[in-house]
mmCIF file of C-alpha atoms in Angstrom:
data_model
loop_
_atom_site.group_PDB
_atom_site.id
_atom_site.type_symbol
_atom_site.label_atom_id
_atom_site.label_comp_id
_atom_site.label_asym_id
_atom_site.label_seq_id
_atom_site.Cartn_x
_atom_site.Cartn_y
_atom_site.Cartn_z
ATOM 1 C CA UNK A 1314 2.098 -9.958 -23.772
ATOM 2 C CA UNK A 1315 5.081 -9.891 -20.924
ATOM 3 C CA UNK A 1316 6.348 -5.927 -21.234
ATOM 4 C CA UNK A 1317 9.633 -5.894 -22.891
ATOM 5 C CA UNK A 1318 13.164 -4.748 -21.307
ATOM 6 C CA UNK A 1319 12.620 -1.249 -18.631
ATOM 7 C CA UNK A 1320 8.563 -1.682 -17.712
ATOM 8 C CA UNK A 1321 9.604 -5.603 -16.646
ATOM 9 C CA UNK A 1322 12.702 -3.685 -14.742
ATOM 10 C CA UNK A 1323 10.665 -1.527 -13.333
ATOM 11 C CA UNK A 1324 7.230 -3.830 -12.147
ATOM 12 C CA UNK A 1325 10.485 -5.128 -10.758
ATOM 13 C CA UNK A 1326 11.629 -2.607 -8.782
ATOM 14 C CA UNK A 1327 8.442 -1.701 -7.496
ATOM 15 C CA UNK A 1328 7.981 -5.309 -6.046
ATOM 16 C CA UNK A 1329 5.762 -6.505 -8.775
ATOM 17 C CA UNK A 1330 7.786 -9.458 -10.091
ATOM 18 C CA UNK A 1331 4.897 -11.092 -12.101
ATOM 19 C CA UNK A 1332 3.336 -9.387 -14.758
ATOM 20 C CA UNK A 1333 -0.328 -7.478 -14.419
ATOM 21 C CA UNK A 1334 -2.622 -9.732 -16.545
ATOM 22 C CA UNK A 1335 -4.445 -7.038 -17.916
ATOM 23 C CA UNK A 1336 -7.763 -5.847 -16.875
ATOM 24 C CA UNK A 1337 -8.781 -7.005 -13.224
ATOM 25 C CA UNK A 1338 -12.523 -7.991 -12.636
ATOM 26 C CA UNK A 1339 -14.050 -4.456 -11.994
ATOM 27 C CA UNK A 1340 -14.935 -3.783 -8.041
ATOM 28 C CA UNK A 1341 -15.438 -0.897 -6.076
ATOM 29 C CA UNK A 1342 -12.355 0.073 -4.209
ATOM 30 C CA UNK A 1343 -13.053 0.085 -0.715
ATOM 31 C CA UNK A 1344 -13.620 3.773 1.419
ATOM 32 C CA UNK A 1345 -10.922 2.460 3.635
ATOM 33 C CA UNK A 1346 -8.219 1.949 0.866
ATOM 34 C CA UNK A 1347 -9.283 5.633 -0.775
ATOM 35 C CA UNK A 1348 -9.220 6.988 2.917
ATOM 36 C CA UNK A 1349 -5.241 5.764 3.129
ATOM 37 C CA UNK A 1350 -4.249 6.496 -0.419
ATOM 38 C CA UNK A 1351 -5.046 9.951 0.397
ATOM 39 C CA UNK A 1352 -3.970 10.177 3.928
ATOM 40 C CA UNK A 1353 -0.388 8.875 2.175
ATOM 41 C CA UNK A 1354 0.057 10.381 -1.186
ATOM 42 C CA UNK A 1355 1.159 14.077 -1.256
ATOM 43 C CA UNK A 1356 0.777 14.005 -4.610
ATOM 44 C CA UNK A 1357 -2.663 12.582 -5.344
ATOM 45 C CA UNK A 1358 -3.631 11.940 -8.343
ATOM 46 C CA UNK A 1359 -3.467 15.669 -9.308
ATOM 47 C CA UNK A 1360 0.039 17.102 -10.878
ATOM 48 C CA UNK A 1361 0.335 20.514 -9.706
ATOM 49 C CA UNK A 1362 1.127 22.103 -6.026
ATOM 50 C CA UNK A 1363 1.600 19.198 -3.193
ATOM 51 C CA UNK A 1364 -1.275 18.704 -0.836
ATOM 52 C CA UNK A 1365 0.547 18.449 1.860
ATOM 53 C CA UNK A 1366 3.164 21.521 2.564
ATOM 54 C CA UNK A 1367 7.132 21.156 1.380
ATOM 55 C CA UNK A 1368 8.699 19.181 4.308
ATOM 56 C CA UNK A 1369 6.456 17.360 5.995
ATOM 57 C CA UNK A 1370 7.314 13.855 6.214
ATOM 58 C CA UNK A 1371 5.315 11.112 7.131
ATOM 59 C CA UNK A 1372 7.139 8.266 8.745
ATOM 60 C CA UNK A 1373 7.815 6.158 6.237
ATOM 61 C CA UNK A 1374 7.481 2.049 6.440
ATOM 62 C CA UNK A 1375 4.722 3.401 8.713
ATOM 63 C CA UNK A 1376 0.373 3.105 8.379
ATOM 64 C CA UNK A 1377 -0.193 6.186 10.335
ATOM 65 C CA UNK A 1378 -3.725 6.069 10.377
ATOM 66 C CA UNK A 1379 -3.472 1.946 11.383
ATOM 67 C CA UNK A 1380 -0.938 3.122 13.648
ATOM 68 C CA UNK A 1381 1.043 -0.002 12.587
ATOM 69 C CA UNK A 1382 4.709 -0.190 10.744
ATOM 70 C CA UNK A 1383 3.637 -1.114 7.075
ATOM 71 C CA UNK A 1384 4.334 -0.255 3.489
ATOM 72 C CA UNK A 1385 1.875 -2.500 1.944
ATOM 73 C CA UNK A 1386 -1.971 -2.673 2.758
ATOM 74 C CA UNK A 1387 -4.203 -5.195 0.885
ATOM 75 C CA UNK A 1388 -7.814 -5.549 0.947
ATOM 76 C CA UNK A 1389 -8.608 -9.006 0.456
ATOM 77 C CA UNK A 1390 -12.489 -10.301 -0.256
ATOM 78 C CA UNK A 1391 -13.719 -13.501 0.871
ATOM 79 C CA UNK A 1392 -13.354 -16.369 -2.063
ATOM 80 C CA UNK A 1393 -16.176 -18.105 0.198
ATOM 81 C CA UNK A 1394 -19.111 -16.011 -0.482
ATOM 82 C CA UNK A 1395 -20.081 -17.437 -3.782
ATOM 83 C CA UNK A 1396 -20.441 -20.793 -2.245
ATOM 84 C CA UNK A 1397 -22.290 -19.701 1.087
ATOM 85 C CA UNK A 1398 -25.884 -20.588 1.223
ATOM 86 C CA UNK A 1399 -27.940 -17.136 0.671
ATOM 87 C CA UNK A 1400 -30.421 -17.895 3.944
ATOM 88 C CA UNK A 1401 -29.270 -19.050 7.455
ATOM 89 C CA UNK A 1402 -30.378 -22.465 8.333
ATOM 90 C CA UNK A 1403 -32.192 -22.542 11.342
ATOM 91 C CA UNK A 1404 -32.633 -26.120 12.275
ATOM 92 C CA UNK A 1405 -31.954 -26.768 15.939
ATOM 93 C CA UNK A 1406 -32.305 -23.827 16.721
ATOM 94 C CA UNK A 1407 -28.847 -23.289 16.182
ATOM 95 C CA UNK A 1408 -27.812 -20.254 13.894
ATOM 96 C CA UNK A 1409 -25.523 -21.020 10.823
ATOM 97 C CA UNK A 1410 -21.961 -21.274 10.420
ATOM 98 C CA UNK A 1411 -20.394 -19.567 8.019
ATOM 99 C CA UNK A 1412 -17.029 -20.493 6.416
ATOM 100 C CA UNK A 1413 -14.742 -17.443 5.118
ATOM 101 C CA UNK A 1414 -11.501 -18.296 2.826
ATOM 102 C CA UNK A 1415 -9.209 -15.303 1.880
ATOM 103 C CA UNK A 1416 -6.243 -16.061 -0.601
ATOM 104 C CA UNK A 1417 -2.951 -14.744 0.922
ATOM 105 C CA UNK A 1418 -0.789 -15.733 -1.629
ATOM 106 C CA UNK A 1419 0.262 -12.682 -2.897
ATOM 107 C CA UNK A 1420 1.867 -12.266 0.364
ATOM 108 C CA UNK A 1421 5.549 -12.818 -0.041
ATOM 109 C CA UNK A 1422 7.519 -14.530 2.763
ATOM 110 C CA UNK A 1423 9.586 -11.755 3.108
ATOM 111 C CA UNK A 1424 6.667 -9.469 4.364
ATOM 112 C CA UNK A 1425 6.158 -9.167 7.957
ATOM 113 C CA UNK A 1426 1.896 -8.680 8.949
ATOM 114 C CA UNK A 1427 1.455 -6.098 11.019
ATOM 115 C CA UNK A 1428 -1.767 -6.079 11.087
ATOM 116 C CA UNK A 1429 -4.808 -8.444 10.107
ATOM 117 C CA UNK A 1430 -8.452 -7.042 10.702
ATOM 118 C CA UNK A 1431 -11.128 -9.257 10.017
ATOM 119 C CA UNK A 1432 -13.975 -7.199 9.061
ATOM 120 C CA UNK A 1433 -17.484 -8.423 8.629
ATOM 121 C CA UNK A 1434 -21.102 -6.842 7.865
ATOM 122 C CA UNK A 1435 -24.003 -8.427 8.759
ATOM 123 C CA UNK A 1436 -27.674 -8.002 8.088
ATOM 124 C CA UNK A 1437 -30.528 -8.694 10.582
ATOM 125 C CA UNK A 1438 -33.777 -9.331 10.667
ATOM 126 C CA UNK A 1439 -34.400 -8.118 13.782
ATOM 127 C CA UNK A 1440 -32.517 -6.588 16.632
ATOM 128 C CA UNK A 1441 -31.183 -7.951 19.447
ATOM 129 C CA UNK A 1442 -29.537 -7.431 23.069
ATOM 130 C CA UNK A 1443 -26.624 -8.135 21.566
ATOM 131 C CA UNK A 1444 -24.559 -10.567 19.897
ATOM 132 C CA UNK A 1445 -21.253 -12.765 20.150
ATOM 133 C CA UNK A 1446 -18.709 -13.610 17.414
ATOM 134 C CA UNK A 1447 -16.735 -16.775 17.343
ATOM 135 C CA UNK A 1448 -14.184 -17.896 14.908
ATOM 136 C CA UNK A 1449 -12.534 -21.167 14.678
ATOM 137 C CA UNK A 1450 -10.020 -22.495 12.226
ATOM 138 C CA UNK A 1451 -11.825 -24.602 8.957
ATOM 139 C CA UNK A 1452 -9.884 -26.909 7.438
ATOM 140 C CA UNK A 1453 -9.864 -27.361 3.369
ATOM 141 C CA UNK A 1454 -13.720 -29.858 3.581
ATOM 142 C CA UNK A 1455 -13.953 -30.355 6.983
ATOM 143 C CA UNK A 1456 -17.612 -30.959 7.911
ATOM 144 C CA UNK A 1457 -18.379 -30.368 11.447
ATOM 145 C CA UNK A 1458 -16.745 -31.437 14.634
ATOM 146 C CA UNK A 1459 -15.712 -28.859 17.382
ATOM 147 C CA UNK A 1460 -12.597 -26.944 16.474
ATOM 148 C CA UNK A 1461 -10.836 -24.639 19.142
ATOM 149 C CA UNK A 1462 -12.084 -21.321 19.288
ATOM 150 C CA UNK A 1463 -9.719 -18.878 18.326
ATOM 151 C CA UNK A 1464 -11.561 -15.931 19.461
ATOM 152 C CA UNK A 1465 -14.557 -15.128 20.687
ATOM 153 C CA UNK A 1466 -15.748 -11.291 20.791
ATOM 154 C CA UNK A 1467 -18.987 -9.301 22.141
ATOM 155 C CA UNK A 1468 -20.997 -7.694 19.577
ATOM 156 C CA UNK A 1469 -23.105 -5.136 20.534
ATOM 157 C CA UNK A 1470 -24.718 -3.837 17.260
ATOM 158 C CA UNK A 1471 -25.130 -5.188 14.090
ATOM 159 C CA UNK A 1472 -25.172 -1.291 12.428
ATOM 160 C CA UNK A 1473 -21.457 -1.093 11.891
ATOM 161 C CA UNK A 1474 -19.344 -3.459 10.703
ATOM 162 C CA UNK A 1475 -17.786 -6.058 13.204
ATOM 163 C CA UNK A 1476 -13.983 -5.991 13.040
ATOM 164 C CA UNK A 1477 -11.702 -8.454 14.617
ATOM 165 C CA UNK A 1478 -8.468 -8.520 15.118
ATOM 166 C CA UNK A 1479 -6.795 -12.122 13.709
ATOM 167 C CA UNK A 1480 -3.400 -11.378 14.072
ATOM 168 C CA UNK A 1481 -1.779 -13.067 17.278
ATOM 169 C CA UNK A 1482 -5.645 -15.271 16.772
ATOM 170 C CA UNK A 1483 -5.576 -16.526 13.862
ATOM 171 C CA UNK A 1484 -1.363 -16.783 13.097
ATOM 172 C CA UNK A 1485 1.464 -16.192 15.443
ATOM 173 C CA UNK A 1486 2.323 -12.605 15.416
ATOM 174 C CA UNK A 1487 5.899 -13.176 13.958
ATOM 175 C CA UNK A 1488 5.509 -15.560 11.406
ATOM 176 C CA UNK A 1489 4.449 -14.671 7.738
ATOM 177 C CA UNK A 1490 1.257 -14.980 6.519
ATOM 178 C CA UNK A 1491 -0.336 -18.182 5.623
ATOM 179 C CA UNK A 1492 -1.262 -18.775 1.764
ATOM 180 C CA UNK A 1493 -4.968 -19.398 2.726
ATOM 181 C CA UNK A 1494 -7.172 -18.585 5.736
ATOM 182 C CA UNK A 1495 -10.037 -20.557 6.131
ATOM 183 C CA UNK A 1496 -11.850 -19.413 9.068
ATOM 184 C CA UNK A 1497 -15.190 -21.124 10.486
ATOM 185 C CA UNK A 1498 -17.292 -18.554 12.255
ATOM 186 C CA UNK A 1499 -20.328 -17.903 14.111
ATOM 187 C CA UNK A 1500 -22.622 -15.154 15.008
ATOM 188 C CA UNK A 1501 -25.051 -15.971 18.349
ATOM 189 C CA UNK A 1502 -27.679 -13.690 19.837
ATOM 190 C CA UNK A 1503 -27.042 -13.160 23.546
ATOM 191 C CA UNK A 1504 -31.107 -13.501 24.319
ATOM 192 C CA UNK A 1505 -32.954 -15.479 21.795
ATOM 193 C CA UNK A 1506 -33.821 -13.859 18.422
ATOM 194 C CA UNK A 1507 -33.563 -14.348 15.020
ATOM 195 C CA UNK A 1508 -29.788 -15.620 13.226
ATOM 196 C CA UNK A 1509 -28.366 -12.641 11.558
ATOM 197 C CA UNK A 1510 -27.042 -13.109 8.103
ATOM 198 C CA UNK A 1511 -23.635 -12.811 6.875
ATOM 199 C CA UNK A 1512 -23.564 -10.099 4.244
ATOM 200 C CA UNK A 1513 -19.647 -9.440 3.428
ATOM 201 C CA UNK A 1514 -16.426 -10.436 5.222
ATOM 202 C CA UNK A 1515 -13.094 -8.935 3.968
ATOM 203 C CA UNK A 1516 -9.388 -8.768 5.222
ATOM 204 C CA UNK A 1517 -7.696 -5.898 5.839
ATOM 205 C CA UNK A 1518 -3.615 -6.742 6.168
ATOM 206 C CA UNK A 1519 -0.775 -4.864 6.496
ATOM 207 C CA UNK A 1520 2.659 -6.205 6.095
ATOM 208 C CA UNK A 1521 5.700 -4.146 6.266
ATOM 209 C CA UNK A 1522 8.018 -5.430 3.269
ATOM 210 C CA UNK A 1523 11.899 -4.660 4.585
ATOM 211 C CA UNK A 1524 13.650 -4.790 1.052
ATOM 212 C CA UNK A 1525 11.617 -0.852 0.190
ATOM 213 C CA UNK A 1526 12.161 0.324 3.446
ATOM 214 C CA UNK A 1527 15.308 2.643 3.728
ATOM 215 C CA UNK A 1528 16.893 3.552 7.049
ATOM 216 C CA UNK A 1529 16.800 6.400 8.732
ATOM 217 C CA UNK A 1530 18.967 8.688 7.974
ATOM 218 C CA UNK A 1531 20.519 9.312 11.458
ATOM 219 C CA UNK A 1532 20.470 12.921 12.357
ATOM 220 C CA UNK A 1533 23.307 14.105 12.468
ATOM 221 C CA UNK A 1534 25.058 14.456 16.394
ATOM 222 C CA UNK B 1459 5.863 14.424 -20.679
ATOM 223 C CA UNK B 1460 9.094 16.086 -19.825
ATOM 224 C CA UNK B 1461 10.782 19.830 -20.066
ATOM 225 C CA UNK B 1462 13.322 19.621 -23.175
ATOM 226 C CA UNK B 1463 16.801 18.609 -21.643
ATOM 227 C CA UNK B 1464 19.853 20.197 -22.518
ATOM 228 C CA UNK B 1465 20.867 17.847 -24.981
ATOM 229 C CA UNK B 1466 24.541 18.253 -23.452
ATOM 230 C CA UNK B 1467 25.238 21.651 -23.661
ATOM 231 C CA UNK B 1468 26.565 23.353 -21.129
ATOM 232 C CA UNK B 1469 23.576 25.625 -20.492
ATOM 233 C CA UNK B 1470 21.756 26.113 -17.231
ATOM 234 C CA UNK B 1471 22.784 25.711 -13.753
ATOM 235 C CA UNK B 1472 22.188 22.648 -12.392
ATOM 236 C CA UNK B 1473 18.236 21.967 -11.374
ATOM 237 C CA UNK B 1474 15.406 20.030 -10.721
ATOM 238 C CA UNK B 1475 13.435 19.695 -14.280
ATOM 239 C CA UNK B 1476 10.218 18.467 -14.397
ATOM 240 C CA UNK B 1477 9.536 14.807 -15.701
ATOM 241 C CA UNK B 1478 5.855 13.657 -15.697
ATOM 242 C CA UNK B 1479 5.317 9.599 -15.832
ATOM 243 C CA UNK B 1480 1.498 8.586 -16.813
ATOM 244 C CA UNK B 1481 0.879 4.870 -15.943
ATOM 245 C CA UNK B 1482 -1.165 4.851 -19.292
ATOM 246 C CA UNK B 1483 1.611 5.353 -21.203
ATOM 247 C CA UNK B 1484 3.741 2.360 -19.396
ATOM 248 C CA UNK B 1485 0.181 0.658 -19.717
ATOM 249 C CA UNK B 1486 -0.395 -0.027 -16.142
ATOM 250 C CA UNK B 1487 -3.831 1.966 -16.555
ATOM 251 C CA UNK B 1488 -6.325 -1.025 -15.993
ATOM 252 C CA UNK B 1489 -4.544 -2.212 -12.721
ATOM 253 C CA UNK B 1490 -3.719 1.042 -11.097
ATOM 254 C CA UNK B 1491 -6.246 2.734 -9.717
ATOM 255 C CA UNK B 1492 -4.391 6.016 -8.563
ATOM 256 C CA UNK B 1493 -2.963 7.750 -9.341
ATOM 257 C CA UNK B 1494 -2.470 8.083 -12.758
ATOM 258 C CA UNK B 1495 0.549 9.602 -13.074
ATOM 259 C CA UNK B 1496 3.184 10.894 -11.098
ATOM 260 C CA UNK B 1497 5.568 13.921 -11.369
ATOM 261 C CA UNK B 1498 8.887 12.032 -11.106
ATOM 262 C CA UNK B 1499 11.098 15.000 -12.212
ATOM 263 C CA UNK B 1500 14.915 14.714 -12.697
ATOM 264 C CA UNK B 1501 18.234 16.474 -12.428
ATOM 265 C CA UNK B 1502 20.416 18.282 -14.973
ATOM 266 C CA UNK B 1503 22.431 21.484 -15.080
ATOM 267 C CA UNK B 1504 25.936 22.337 -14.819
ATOM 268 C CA UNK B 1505 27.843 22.313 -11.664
ATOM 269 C CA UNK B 1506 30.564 24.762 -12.529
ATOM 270 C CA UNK B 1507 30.873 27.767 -10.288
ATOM 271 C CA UNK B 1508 29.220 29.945 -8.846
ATOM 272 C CA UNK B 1509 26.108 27.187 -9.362
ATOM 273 C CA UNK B 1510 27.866 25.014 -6.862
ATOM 274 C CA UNK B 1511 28.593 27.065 -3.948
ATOM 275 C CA UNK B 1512 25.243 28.858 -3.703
ATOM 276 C CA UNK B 1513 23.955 25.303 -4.167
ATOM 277 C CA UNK B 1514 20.631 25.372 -6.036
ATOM 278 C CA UNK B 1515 17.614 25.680 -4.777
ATOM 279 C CA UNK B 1516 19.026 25.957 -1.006
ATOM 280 C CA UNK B 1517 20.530 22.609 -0.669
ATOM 281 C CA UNK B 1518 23.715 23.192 1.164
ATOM 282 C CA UNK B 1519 26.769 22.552 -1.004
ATOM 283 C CA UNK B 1520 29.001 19.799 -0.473
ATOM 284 C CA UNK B 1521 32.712 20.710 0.679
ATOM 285 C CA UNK B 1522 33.923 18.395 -1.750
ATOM 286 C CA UNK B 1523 31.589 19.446 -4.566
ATOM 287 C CA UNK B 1524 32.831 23.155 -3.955
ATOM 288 C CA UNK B 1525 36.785 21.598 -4.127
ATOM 289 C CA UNK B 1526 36.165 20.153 -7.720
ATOM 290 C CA UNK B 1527 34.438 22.983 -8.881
ATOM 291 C CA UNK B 1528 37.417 25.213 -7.902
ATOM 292 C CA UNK B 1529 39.741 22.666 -9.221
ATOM 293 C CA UNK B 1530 38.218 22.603 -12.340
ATOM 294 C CA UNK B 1531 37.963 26.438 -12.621
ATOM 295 C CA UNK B 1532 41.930 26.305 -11.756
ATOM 296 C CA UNK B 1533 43.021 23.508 -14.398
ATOM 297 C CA UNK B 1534 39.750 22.291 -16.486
ATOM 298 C CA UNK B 1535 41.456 19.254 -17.833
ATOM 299 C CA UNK B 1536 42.264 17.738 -14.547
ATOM 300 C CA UNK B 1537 39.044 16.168 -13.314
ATOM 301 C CA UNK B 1538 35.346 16.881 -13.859
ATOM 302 C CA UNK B 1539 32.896 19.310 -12.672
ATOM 303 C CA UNK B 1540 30.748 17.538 -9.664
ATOM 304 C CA UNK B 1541 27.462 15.744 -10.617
ATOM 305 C CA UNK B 1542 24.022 17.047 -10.871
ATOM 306 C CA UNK B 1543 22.046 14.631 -9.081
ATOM 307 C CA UNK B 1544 19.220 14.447 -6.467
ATOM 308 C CA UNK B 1545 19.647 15.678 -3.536
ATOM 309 C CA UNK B 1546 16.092 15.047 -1.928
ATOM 310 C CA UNK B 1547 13.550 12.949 -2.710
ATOM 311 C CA UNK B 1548 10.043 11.804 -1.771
ATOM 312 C CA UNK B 1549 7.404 8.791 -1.985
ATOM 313 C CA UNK B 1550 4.760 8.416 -3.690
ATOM 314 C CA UNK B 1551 1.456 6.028 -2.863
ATOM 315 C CA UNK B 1552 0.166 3.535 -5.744
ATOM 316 C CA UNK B 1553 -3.410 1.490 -5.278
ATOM 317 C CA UNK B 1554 -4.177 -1.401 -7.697
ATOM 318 C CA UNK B 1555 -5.627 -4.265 -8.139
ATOM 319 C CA UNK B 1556 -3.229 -7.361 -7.804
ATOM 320 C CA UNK B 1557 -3.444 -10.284 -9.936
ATOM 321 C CA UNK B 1558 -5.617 -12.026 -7.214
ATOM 322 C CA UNK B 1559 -8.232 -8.846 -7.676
ATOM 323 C CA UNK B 1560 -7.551 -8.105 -3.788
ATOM 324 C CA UNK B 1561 -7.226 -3.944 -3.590
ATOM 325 C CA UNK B 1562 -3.897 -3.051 -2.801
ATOM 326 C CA UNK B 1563 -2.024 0.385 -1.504
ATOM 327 C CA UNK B 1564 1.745 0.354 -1.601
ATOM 328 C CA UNK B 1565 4.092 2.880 -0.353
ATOM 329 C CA UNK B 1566 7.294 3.658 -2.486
ATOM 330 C CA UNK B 1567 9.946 5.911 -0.903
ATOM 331 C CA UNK B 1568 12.551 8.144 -3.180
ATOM 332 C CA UNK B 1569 10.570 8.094 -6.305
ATOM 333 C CA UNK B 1570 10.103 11.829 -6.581
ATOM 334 C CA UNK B 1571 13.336 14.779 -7.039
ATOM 335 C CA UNK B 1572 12.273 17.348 -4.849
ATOM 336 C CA UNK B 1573 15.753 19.303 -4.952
ATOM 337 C CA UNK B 1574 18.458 18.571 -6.953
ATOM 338 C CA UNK B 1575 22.564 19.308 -5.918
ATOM 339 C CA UNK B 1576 25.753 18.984 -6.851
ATOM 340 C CA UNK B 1577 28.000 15.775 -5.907
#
């Protein structure tokens, strides 16, 4: 049921304008998003003496540890990877392409992204001197056809995950954020070798939201 | 969870008193993910004198603040002692999961009363 009179005020206040449907499907929160919760809250999760000491302020409308302006970070997963094939195709010798949709729409238009990293973790079968990423824009059922490329990266290991930056790539570095992102992308061996699989792909995006952010106070002259 | 206000008398110099909000008792537990509560805190307390000059808890006193106290020392009907309200405050951090399941940290400033003062 919608919450009554000061919890709808407040969801409100905090930016929430739609009410929480209840119990989300349960995932594990990403390292990343525990790392910045903690590198942000003083408080924690624990009541009792701050973490950090009286009077230190952290910028705020600022992802220190992004070292972008911000004051909301999402995590988003990749809607594609239920549909993507579980093995690589290999005919013509050509390894796969994957497709990779994230749903932005819970971006609102008054948030401005600064910063959208593509992050992706691959498994292979074998190693290999070396790899390069390419992504290209997929439109809703497009089958085939060359695309432009809107980046194209080296990838030395496959150990760590790959990340990519889209923003200024992928959508203009002013503008808001699309509703969807379908993004087309590739993963080549630089000597011939076994495709590498795609395991996960997942958008990190920070937007900085202008309505919670106060100014300054200017110091006084 | 909150310390017993004053109920209106005039008791107490004005201070910051502790206000605890848990997220399971505005029923937000499922979506937020931390924390689960957050010490909020609020003001109350008198600002008659000498509370206002030494301005509690080191915040320094307003000049205007100090003028109604003394005013209302001097004639008590004329206007009102000064207001106990916050005079600093901090954010807090919030992670949850949106209604599109994607993990989300948001950053909320002035939601905590570090120091309370008279207005």
């Amino acid at each position: 049921p919608a919450p009554p009179g000061p919890a709808a005020a407040l969801l409100q206040a905090l930016g929430l304008p739609d009410v929480h449907r209840g119990a989300p499907k349960p995932r594990p929160v990403p390292p990343v998003m525990w790392r910045l919760f903690r590198h942000r809250d003083p408080q924690e999760a624990r009541v009792g003496p701050r973490r950090t000491p009286q009077g230190t302020t952290l910028r705020p409308c600022h992802v220190e540890e992004l070292g972008v302006a911000g004051n909301i970070v999402r995590h988003i997963p990749d809607r594609g990877a239920p549909t993507r094939p579980p093995e690589p195709a290999w005919a013509a010798g050509q390894c796969p392409e994957w497709t990779v949709v994230f749903d932005l729409s819970a971006v609102e238009a008054a948030e401005r992204p600064s910063r959208a990293r593509l992050e992706l973790r691959f498994a292979a079968a074998e190693t290999a001197a070396g790899w390069e990423l390419s992504l290209a824009r997929a439109a809703e059922g497009e089958a085939g056809g060359a695309r432009p490329v809107l980046l194209r990266q080296a990838v030395p290991t496959l150990g760590t995950p790959v990340r990519a930056e889209l923003l200024g790539a992928a959508w203009a570095r002013n503008a808001s954020a699309p509703r969807s992102l379908r993004l087309a992308l590739a993963l080549r061996p630089r000597a011939p070798a076994a495709c590498a699989r795609l395991a996960e792909a997942s958008l990190l995006l920070v937007t900085l939201d202008p309505r919670l952010c106060h100014p300054l106070a200017r110091p006084r002259r | 969870e909150a310390e017993p206000a004053l109920g209106g008398s005039p008791g107490g110099a004005c201070r910051t008193r502790r206000l605890y909000v848990s997220f399971r008792e505005v029923g937000w537990h499922r979506w937020v993910i931390a924390p689960r509560g957050f010490l909020a805190n609020y003001c109350q307390g008198q600002c008659s004198l000498p509370a206002t000059l030494s301005g509690p808890g080191g915040t320094p006193p307003l000049n205007h603040a100090v003028l109604r106290a003394l005013m209302h020392a001097a004639a008590p009907g004329a206007a009102g002692l000064p207001c106990c309200v916050p005079a600093r405050l901090s954010p807090i951090s919030v992670l949850f999961f949106d209604n599109s399941d994607n993990v989300v940290l948001r950053h909320y400033e002035d939601m905590v009363v570090d120091e309370c003062g008279c207005r």
